[in-house]
Amino acid sequence: RAGEWIRTLRVLIGLLELGAAIKFVANADLVLGWGLFTRPAVLASWAVLALICAIYLVRISIRKSDRSGMRPASFLPAAAASIVAAWLAMGIAGRPLRAIDAFLPPASNGRGVSRTTAQGESWILNDYDGALGAARANGKLVFIDFTGYTCTNCRWMEANIFSRPDVGAELGKFVLSRLYTDGDGALYERQQAFQEQTFGTVALPLYAIVDGKGNVRATFSGLTRNAAEFIDFLRKGDAPRVASVR
């Protein structure tokens, strides 16, 4: 039957909706380059919402205790919300929160864009010709990361696959090129058109290995939870003929 529980549920759903709204505004921030809804800002907002949830649940539990006596179990939801608030707060200083990192703006240096790998290798951002030039100068191949500011699967790969030491060791053998295709402007339209014309898809994420002349060595599309599969793709990029993974 309807009662106090339905009012409590409405409040909790309202807090969840506010959290979701912050996430979608952060997506717009990334595309438009405002630089306001950064990863720490989003985490701080979510931590505050979780703390408000905890305080509200404590008040509900105290009210119930006054009517029917103290029951420690009634405070468990408030304790859980407090733990979530503390966990989110730990991420503000940069601690990885792998369970939700895919839904957050990337840890970044300017415009919400990650400019280095976890191992310190630098990405060449939105400059494919520059990456090819660096590859020719250094005798390396180019690893292209076709990505998006609002691509959840891209963030998941960055947080859970690219951050692995074994994957990072393989990425360090390449010139790293990151091309965003979902921004606002002619640059992003050209990069999306380049992806479609060269690889036949605009799906994100898409990873490709090319030589200094732009000849494709290997491609890998989509998200994988198997690091060994991704490492195998990176190693196949050294083969003289085009290899296609998945």
PDB file of N, CA and C in Angstrom, residues 7-70:
ATOM      1  N   ARG A   7       6.967   7.799  -0.552  1.00  0.00           N
ATOM      2  CA  ARG A   7       7.579   9.135  -0.504  1.00  0.00           C
ATOM      3  C   ARG A   7       9.101   9.023  -0.466  1.00  0.00           C
ATOM      4  N   THR A   8       9.590   8.052   0.321  1.00  0.00           N
ATOM      5  CA  THR A   8      11.042   7.830   0.381  1.00  0.00           C
ATOM      6  C   THR A   8      11.583   7.432  -0.984  1.00  0.00           C
ATOM      7  N   LEU A   9      10.854   6.535  -1.661  1.00  0.00           N
ATOM      8  CA  LEU A   9      11.289   6.093  -2.980  1.00  0.00           C
ATOM      9  C   LEU A   9      11.342   7.262  -3.957  1.00  0.00           C
ATOM     10  N   ARG A  10      10.368   8.144  -3.890  1.00  0.00           N
ATOM     11  CA  ARG A  10      10.351   9.303  -4.792  1.00  0.00           C
ATOM     12  C   ARG A  10      11.558  10.198  -4.565  1.00  0.00           C
ATOM     13  N   VAL A  11      11.914  10.408  -3.310  1.00  0.00           N
ATOM     14  CA  VAL A  11      13.081  11.240  -3.008  1.00  0.00           C
ATOM     15  C   VAL A  11      14.348  10.604  -3.554  1.00  0.00           C
ATOM     16  N   LEU A  12      14.509   9.285  -3.343  1.00  0.00           N
ATOM     17  CA  LEU A  12      15.711   8.599  -3.806  1.00  0.00           C
ATOM     18  C   LEU A  12      15.802   8.606  -5.329  1.00  0.00           C
ATOM     19  N   ILE A  13      14.673   8.396  -5.999  1.00  0.00           N
ATOM     20  CA  ILE A  13      14.673   8.440  -7.456  1.00  0.00           C
ATOM     21  C   ILE A  13      15.007   9.847  -7.945  1.00  0.00           C
ATOM     22  N   GLY A  14      14.499  10.859  -7.235  1.00  0.00           N
ATOM     23  CA  GLY A  14      14.826  12.239  -7.604  1.00  0.00           C
ATOM     24  C   GLY A  14      16.314  12.516  -7.514  1.00  0.00           C
ATOM     25  N   LEU A  15      16.974  11.995  -6.464  1.00  0.00           N
ATOM     26  CA  LEU A  15      18.426  12.172  -6.328  1.00  0.00           C
ATOM     27  C   LEU A  15      19.175  11.447  -7.447  1.00  0.00           C
ATOM     28  N   LEU A  16      18.697  10.248  -7.803  1.00  0.00           N
ATOM     29  CA  LEU A  16      19.310   9.520  -8.919  1.00  0.00           C
ATOM     30  C   LEU A  16      19.157  10.281 -10.228  1.00  0.00           C
ATOM     31  N   GLU A  17      17.998  10.892 -10.429  1.00  0.00           N
ATOM     32  CA  GLU A  17      17.768  11.666 -11.651  1.00  0.00           C
ATOM     33  C   GLU A  17      18.687  12.885 -11.704  1.00  0.00           C
ATOM     34  N   LEU A  18      18.918  13.515 -10.547  1.00  0.00           N
ATOM     35  CA  LEU A  18      19.862  14.641 -10.523  1.00  0.00           C
ATOM     36  C   LEU A  18      21.271  14.168 -10.896  1.00  0.00           C
ATOM     37  N   GLY A  19      21.658  12.996 -10.384  1.00  0.00           N
ATOM     38  CA  GLY A  19      22.966  12.439 -10.747  1.00  0.00           C
ATOM     39  C   GLY A  19      23.071  12.160 -12.232  1.00  0.00           C
ATOM     40  N   ALA A  20      22.000  11.610 -12.822  1.00  0.00           N
ATOM     41  CA  ALA A  20      21.995  11.337 -14.261  1.00  0.00           C
ATOM     42  C   ALA A  20      22.057  12.640 -15.051  1.00  0.00           C
ATOM     43  N   ALA A  21      21.346  13.662 -14.582  1.00  0.00           N
ATOM     44  CA  ALA A  21      21.360  14.954 -15.280  1.00  0.00           C
ATOM     45  C   ALA A  21      22.769  15.544 -15.297  1.00  0.00           C
ATOM     46  N   ILE A  22      23.486  15.415 -14.180  1.00  0.00           N
ATOM     47  CA  ILE A  22      24.865  15.913 -14.119  1.00  0.00           C
ATOM     48  C   ILE A  22      25.734  15.183 -15.132  1.00  0.00           C
ATOM     49  N   LYS A  23      25.527  13.856 -15.272  1.00  0.00           N
ATOM     50  CA  LYS A  23      26.307  13.083 -16.231  1.00  0.00           C
ATOM     51  C   LYS A  23      26.064  13.557 -17.659  1.00  0.00           C
ATOM     52  N   PHE A  24      24.802  13.821 -18.024  1.00  0.00           N
ATOM     53  CA  PHE A  24      24.502  14.227 -19.398  1.00  0.00           C
ATOM     54  C   PHE A  24      24.954  15.663 -19.676  1.00  0.00           C
ATOM     55  N   VAL A  25      24.898  16.533 -18.667  1.00  0.00           N
ATOM     56  CA  VAL A  25      25.443  17.879 -18.846  1.00  0.00           C
ATOM     57  C   VAL A  25      26.956  17.804 -19.014  1.00  0.00           C
ATOM     58  N   ALA A  26      27.608  16.867 -18.304  1.00  0.00           N
ATOM     59  CA  ALA A  26      29.049  16.682 -18.448  1.00  0.00           C
ATOM     60  C   ALA A  26      29.393  16.238 -19.872  1.00  0.00           C
ATOM     61  N   ASN A  27      28.527  15.421 -20.485  1.00  0.00           N
ATOM     62  CA  ASN A  27      28.744  15.033 -21.883  1.00  0.00           C
ATOM     63  C   ASN A  27      28.726  16.259 -22.793  1.00  0.00           C
ATOM     64  N   ALA A  28      27.734  17.128 -22.580  1.00  0.00           N
ATOM     65  CA  ALA A  28      27.657  18.353 -23.383  1.00  0.00           C
ATOM     66  C   ALA A  28      28.881  19.225 -23.148  1.00  0.00           C
ATOM     67  N   ASP A  29      29.349  19.276 -21.904  1.00  0.00           N
ATOM     68  CA  ASP A  29      30.550  20.047 -21.570  1.00  0.00           C
ATOM     69  C   ASP A  29      31.749  19.555 -22.369  1.00  0.00           C
ATOM     70  N   LEU A  30      31.904  18.217 -22.482  1.00  0.00           N
ATOM     71  CA  LEU A  30      33.031  17.659 -23.220  1.00  0.00           C
ATOM     72  C   LEU A  30      32.977  18.039 -24.693  1.00  0.00           C
ATOM     73  N   VAL A  31      31.779  17.945 -25.282  1.00  0.00           N
ATOM     74  CA  VAL A  31      31.637  18.252 -26.708  1.00  0.00           C
ATOM     75  C   VAL A  31      31.875  19.732 -26.975  1.00  0.00           C
ATOM     76  N   LEU A  32      31.334  20.601 -26.115  1.00  0.00           N
ATOM     77  CA  LEU A  32      31.399  22.045 -26.345  1.00  0.00           C
ATOM     78  C   LEU A  32      32.645  22.684 -25.746  1.00  0.00           C
ATOM     79  N   GLY A  33      33.378  21.934 -24.926  1.00  0.00           N
ATOM     80  CA  GLY A  33      34.645  22.435 -24.405  1.00  0.00           C
ATOM     81  C   GLY A  33      34.530  23.492 -23.330  1.00  0.00           C
ATOM     82  N   TRP A  34      33.493  23.437 -22.499  1.00  0.00           N
ATOM     83  CA  TRP A  34      33.360  24.431 -21.430  1.00  0.00           C
ATOM     84  C   TRP A  34      34.435  24.261 -20.357  1.00  0.00           C
ATOM     85  N   GLY A  35      34.786  23.016 -20.052  1.00  0.00           N
ATOM     86  CA  GLY A  35      35.772  22.751 -19.014  1.00  0.00           C
ATOM     87  C   GLY A  35      35.257  22.923 -17.602  1.00  0.00           C
ATOM     88  N   LEU A  36      33.938  22.868 -17.405  1.00  0.00           N
ATOM     89  CA  LEU A  36      33.338  23.077 -16.078  1.00  0.00           C
ATOM     90  C   LEU A  36      33.025  21.753 -15.387  1.00  0.00           C
ATOM     91  N   PHE A  37      32.408  20.832 -16.107  1.00  0.00           N
ATOM     92  CA  PHE A  37      32.002  19.557 -15.516  1.00  0.00           C
ATOM     93  C   PHE A  37      33.115  18.524 -15.735  1.00  0.00           C
ATOM     94  N   THR A  38      34.218  18.734 -15.030  1.00  0.00           N
ATOM     95  CA  THR A  38      35.355  17.829 -15.100  1.00  0.00           C
ATOM     96  C   THR A  38      35.088  16.583 -14.259  1.00  0.00           C
ATOM     97  N   ARG A  39      35.989  15.621 -14.342  1.00  0.00           N
ATOM     98  CA  ARG A  39      35.841  14.408 -13.539  1.00  0.00           C
ATOM     99  C   ARG A  39      35.727  14.716 -12.051  1.00  0.00           C
ATOM    100  N   PRO A  40      36.626  15.555 -11.457  1.00  0.00           N
ATOM    101  CA  PRO A  40      36.463  15.873 -10.034  1.00  0.00           C
ATOM    102  C   PRO A  40      35.143  16.569  -9.724  1.00  0.00           C
ATOM    103  N   ALA A  41      34.694  17.452 -10.623  1.00  0.00           N
ATOM    104  CA  ALA A  41      33.445  18.169 -10.365  1.00  0.00           C
ATOM    105  C   ALA A  41      32.255  17.226 -10.366  1.00  0.00           C
ATOM    106  N   VAL A  42      32.223  16.300 -11.325  1.00  0.00           N
ATOM    107  CA  VAL A  42      31.120  15.332 -11.381  1.00  0.00           C
ATOM    108  C   VAL A  42      31.151  14.425 -10.158  1.00  0.00           C
ATOM    109  N   LEU A  43      32.340  13.940  -9.790  1.00  0.00           N
ATOM    110  CA  LEU A  43      32.438  13.070  -8.621  1.00  0.00           C
ATOM    111  C   LEU A  43      32.034  13.798  -7.347  1.00  0.00           C
ATOM    112  N   ALA A  44      32.439  15.064  -7.216  1.00  0.00           N
ATOM    113  CA  ALA A  44      32.058  15.839  -6.034  1.00  0.00           C
ATOM    114  C   ALA A  44      30.542  16.011  -5.973  1.00  0.00           C
ATOM    115  N   SER A  45      29.920  16.278  -7.115  1.00  0.00           N
ATOM    116  CA  SER A  45      28.466  16.429  -7.161  1.00  0.00           C
ATOM    117  C   SER A  45      27.765  15.139  -6.772  1.00  0.00           C
ATOM    118  N   TRP A  46      28.258  14.017  -7.312  1.00  0.00           N
ATOM    119  CA  TRP A  46      27.655  12.728  -6.974  1.00  0.00           C
ATOM    120  C   TRP A  46      27.868  12.385  -5.497  1.00  0.00           C
ATOM    121  N   ALA A  47      29.044  12.707  -4.959  1.00  0.00           N
ATOM    122  CA  ALA A  47      29.307  12.438  -3.543  1.00  0.00           C
ATOM    123  C   ALA A  47      28.364  13.234  -2.653  1.00  0.00           C
ATOM    124  N   VAL A  48      28.112  14.489  -3.013  1.00  0.00           N
ATOM    125  CA  VAL A  48      27.181  15.313  -2.244  1.00  0.00           C
ATOM    126  C   VAL A  48      25.771  14.737  -2.303  1.00  0.00           C
ATOM    127  N   LEU A  49      25.346  14.284  -3.488  1.00  0.00           N
ATOM    128  CA  LEU A  49      24.017  13.676  -3.623  1.00  0.00           C
ATOM    129  C   LEU A  49      23.919  12.405  -2.771  1.00  0.00           C
ATOM    130  N   ALA A  50      24.987  11.589  -2.767  1.00  0.00           N
ATOM    131  CA  ALA A  50      24.978  10.373  -1.949  1.00  0.00           C
ATOM    132  C   ALA A  50      24.933  10.722  -0.467  1.00  0.00           C
ATOM    133  N   LEU A  51      25.616  11.805  -0.067  1.00  0.00           N
ATOM    134  CA  LEU A  51      25.590  12.230   1.327  1.00  0.00           C
ATOM    135  C   LEU A  51      24.206  12.743   1.711  1.00  0.00           C
ATOM    136  N   ILE A  52      23.572  13.500   0.826  1.00  0.00           N
ATOM    137  CA  ILE A  52      22.198  13.953   1.080  1.00  0.00           C
ATOM    138  C   ILE A  52      21.276  12.751   1.243  1.00  0.00           C
ATOM    139  N   CYS A  53      21.464  11.739   0.398  1.00  0.00           N
ATOM    140  CA  CYS A  53      20.686  10.508   0.498  1.00  0.00           C
ATOM    141  C   CYS A  53      20.884   9.858   1.864  1.00  0.00           C
ATOM    142  N   ALA A  54      22.143   9.793   2.328  1.00  0.00           N
ATOM    143  CA  ALA A  54      22.434   9.182   3.625  1.00  0.00           C
ATOM    144  C   ALA A  54      21.756   9.939   4.756  1.00  0.00           C
ATOM    145  N   ILE A  55      21.841  11.267   4.723  1.00  0.00           N
ATOM    146  CA  ILE A  55      21.221  12.082   5.781  1.00  0.00           C
ATOM    147  C   ILE A  55      19.707  11.902   5.784  1.00  0.00           C
ATOM    148  N   TYR A  56      19.111  11.871   4.614  1.00  0.00           N
ATOM    149  CA  TYR A  56      17.666  11.687   4.505  1.00  0.00           C
ATOM    150  C   TYR A  56      17.256  10.329   5.071  1.00  0.00           C
ATOM    151  N   LEU A  57      18.022   9.277   4.736  1.00  0.00           N
ATOM    152  CA  LEU A  57      17.692   7.944   5.231  1.00  0.00           C
ATOM    153  C   LEU A  57      17.887   7.831   6.742  1.00  0.00           C
ATOM    154  N   VAL A  58      18.874   8.531   7.285  1.00  0.00           N
ATOM    155  CA  VAL A  58      19.055   8.548   8.742  1.00  0.00           C
ATOM    156  C   VAL A  58      17.836   9.173   9.414  1.00  0.00           C
ATOM    157  N   ARG A  59      17.350  10.269   8.864  1.00  0.00           N
ATOM    158  CA  ARG A  59      16.164  10.923   9.437  1.00  0.00           C
ATOM    159  C   ARG A  59      14.961   9.987   9.393  1.00  0.00           C
ATOM    160  N   ILE A  60      14.779   9.274   8.293  1.00  0.00           N
ATOM    161  CA  ILE A  60      13.680   8.320   8.181  1.00  0.00           C
ATOM    162  C   ILE A  60      13.813   7.231   9.239  1.00  0.00           C
ATOM    163  N   SER A  61      15.047   6.723   9.411  1.00  0.00           N
ATOM    164  CA  SER A  61      15.277   5.643  10.377  1.00  0.00           C
ATOM    165  C   SER A  61      15.028   6.113  11.804  1.00  0.00           C
ATOM    166  N   ILE A  62      15.439   7.335  12.114  1.00  0.00           N
ATOM    167  CA  ILE A  62      15.218   7.874  13.457  1.00  0.00           C
ATOM    168  C   ILE A  62      13.731   8.019  13.725  1.00  0.00           C
ATOM    169  N   ARG A  63      12.980   8.504  12.725  1.00  0.00           N
ATOM    170  CA  ARG A  63      11.536   8.660  12.882  1.00  0.00           C
ATOM    171  C   ARG A  63      10.865   7.315  13.151  1.00  0.00           C
ATOM    172  N   LYS A  64      11.307   6.279  12.421  1.00  0.00           N
ATOM    173  CA  LYS A  64      10.741   4.947  12.637  1.00  0.00           C
ATOM    174  C   LYS A  64      11.099   4.416  14.021  1.00  0.00           C
ATOM    175  N   SER A  65      12.339   4.719  14.475  1.00  0.00           N
ATOM    176  CA  SER A  65      12.769   4.258  15.791  1.00  0.00           C
ATOM    177  C   SER A  65      11.941   4.883  16.891  1.00  0.00           C
ATOM    178  N   ASP A  66      11.563   6.153  16.724  1.00  0.00           N
ATOM    179  CA  ASP A  66      10.736   6.830  17.727  1.00  0.00           C
ATOM    180  C   ASP A  66       9.370   6.177  17.843  1.00  0.00           C
ATOM    181  N   ARG A  67       8.891   5.618  16.725  1.00  0.00           N
ATOM    182  CA  ARG A  67       7.545   5.030  16.741  1.00  0.00           C
ATOM    183  C   ARG A  67       7.563   3.572  17.183  1.00  0.00           C
ATOM    184  N   SER A  68       8.564   2.809  16.765  1.00  0.00           N
ATOM    185  CA  SER A  68       8.525   1.368  17.011  1.00  0.00           C
ATOM    186  C   SER A  68       9.772   0.818  17.686  1.00  0.00           C
ATOM    187  N   GLY A  69      10.628   1.699  18.180  1.00  0.00           N
ATOM    188  CA  GLY A  69      11.819   1.237  18.868  1.00  0.00           C
ATOM    189  C   GLY A  69      13.020   1.143  17.937  1.00  0.00           C
ATOM    190  N   MET A  70      14.198   1.176  18.546  1.00  0.00           N
ATOM    191  CA  MET A  70      15.447   1.175  17.784  1.00  0.00           C
ATOM    192  C   MET A  70      15.697  -0.199  17.146  1.00  0.00           C
TER     193      MET A  70
END
